[in-house]
């Protein structure tokens, strides 16, 4: 039972939830979110930026279509950092953006 609890807490700390000003939630790997120095600072100062829920950051001025694109960039950056293959251009259109709670 303790092993299951340890695994559950590991999963909880491996992911973060970013919440847009229109209350859409984006769940992504913590390592991807830490691409941003700003988010890294926000997660390290819980009383200032995070809600009471651990690993959650509320962005009061960022709409979901922008935050979605930010999440997509984090995944792109993580995928192609130190890559030896040709790096494709980052897609700039927002209409293909997955919506809230689908993860990034």
Coordinates of C-alpha atoms in Angstrom, one line a residue:
X1 CA 0.0 0.0 0.0
X2 CA 2.8 2.4 0.8
X3 CA 4.3 1.7 -2.6
X4 CA 1.1 2.7 -4.3
X5 CA 1.0 5.9 -2.3
X6 CA 4.6 6.7 -3.2
X7 CA 3.8 6.1 -6.9
X8 CA 0.8 8.4 -6.7
X9 CA 2.8 11.2 -5.1
X10 CA 5.5 10.7 -7.7
X11 CA 2.9 11.1 -10.5
X12 CA 1.5 14.2 -8.8
X13 CA 4.9 15.8 -8.7
X14 CA 5.8 14.8 -12.3
X15 CA 3.0 17.0 -13.7
X16 CA 1.8 20.6 -13.2
X17 CA -1.5 22.2 -13.9
X18 CA -1.6 25.6 -15.6
X19 CA -4.9 27.4 -15.5
X20 CA -5.9 30.2 -17.9
X21 CA -7.9 33.3 -17.0
X22 CA -11.0 31.6 -18.5
X23 CA -10.5 28.6 -16.2
X24 CA -9.2 26.1 -18.8
X25 CA -6.7 23.7 -17.2
X26 CA -3.6 22.4 -19.0
X27 CA -1.8 19.5 -17.4
X28 CA 1.7 18.9 -18.6
X29 CA 5.0 17.4 -17.5
X30 CA 6.7 19.4 -14.9
X31 CA 10.0 19.1 -16.8
X32 CA 8.3 20.8 -19.8
X33 CA 6.8 23.6 -17.7
X34 CA 10.2 24.3 -16.1
X35 CA 11.4 25.4 -19.6
X36 CA 10.1 28.7 -18.4
X37 CA 12.1 30.5 -15.8
X38 CA 9.0 32.4 -14.8
X39 CA 7.0 29.2 -14.2
X40 CA 9.9 27.7 -12.4
X41 CA 10.0 30.7 -10.0
X42 CA 6.2 30.6 -9.6
X43 CA 6.3 26.9 -8.6
X44 CA 9.1 27.6 -6.1
X45 CA 7.2 30.3 -4.3
X46 CA 3.9 28.6 -3.4
X47 CA 2.3 31.3 -1.3
X48 CA 2.8 34.0 -3.9
X49 CA 1.7 32.3 -7.2
X50 CA 0.2 28.9 -6.6
X51 CA -3.3 28.1 -5.5
X52 CA -3.7 25.9 -2.4
X53 CA -3.5 22.9 -4.7
X54 CA 0.1 21.8 -5.2
X55 CA 1.7 22.1 -8.6
X56 CA -1.0 24.4 -9.9
X57 CA -0.3 27.9 -11.4
X58 CA -3.2 30.3 -12.1
X59 CA -2.5 32.8 -14.9
X60 CA -5.0 35.6 -14.3
X61 CA -4.2 37.5 -17.5
X62 CA -3.5 34.7 -20.0
X63 CA -6.4 33.3 -22.1
X64 CA -6.6 29.6 -22.9
X65 CA -5.7 30.0 -26.6
X66 CA -2.4 31.6 -25.6
X67 CA -1.6 29.3 -22.7
X68 CA -2.3 26.3 -25.0
X69 CA 0.3 27.6 -27.5
X70 CA 2.7 28.1 -24.6
X71 CA 2.2 24.4 -23.6
X72 CA 2.7 23.3 -27.2
X73 CA 6.0 25.3 -27.3
X74 CA 7.2 23.6 -24.1
X75 CA 6.7 20.2 -25.7
X76 CA 8.4 21.3 -28.9
X77 CA 11.3 22.8 -27.0
X78 CA 11.7 19.7 -24.9
X79 CA 11.5 17.4 -28.0
X80 CA 14.1 19.3 -30.1
X81 CA 16.6 20.5 -27.5
X82 CA 19.9 18.7 -28.2
X83 CA 18.4 17.0 -31.2
X84 CA 20.6 15.9 -34.0
X85 CA 17.8 15.6 -36.5
X86 CA 16.4 18.5 -38.5
X87 CA 14.3 20.8 -36.4
X88 CA 10.9 21.7 -38.0
X89 CA 9.5 25.2 -37.7
X90 CA 7.3 25.7 -34.6
X91 CA 3.6 25.8 -35.8
X92 CA 2.3 29.3 -35.2
X93 CA -1.4 28.8 -35.9
X94 CA -3.6 28.5 -32.8
X95 CA -6.7 26.8 -34.3
X96 CA -5.1 23.3 -33.9
X97 CA -4.6 23.9 -30.3
X98 CA -6.1 21.1 -28.1
X99 CA -8.5 22.6 -25.5
X100 CA -8.5 22.5 -21.8
X101 CA -7.6 19.4 -19.7
X102 CA -6.3 17.4 -22.6
X103 CA -2.8 17.9 -21.5
X104 CA 0.0 19.3 -23.7

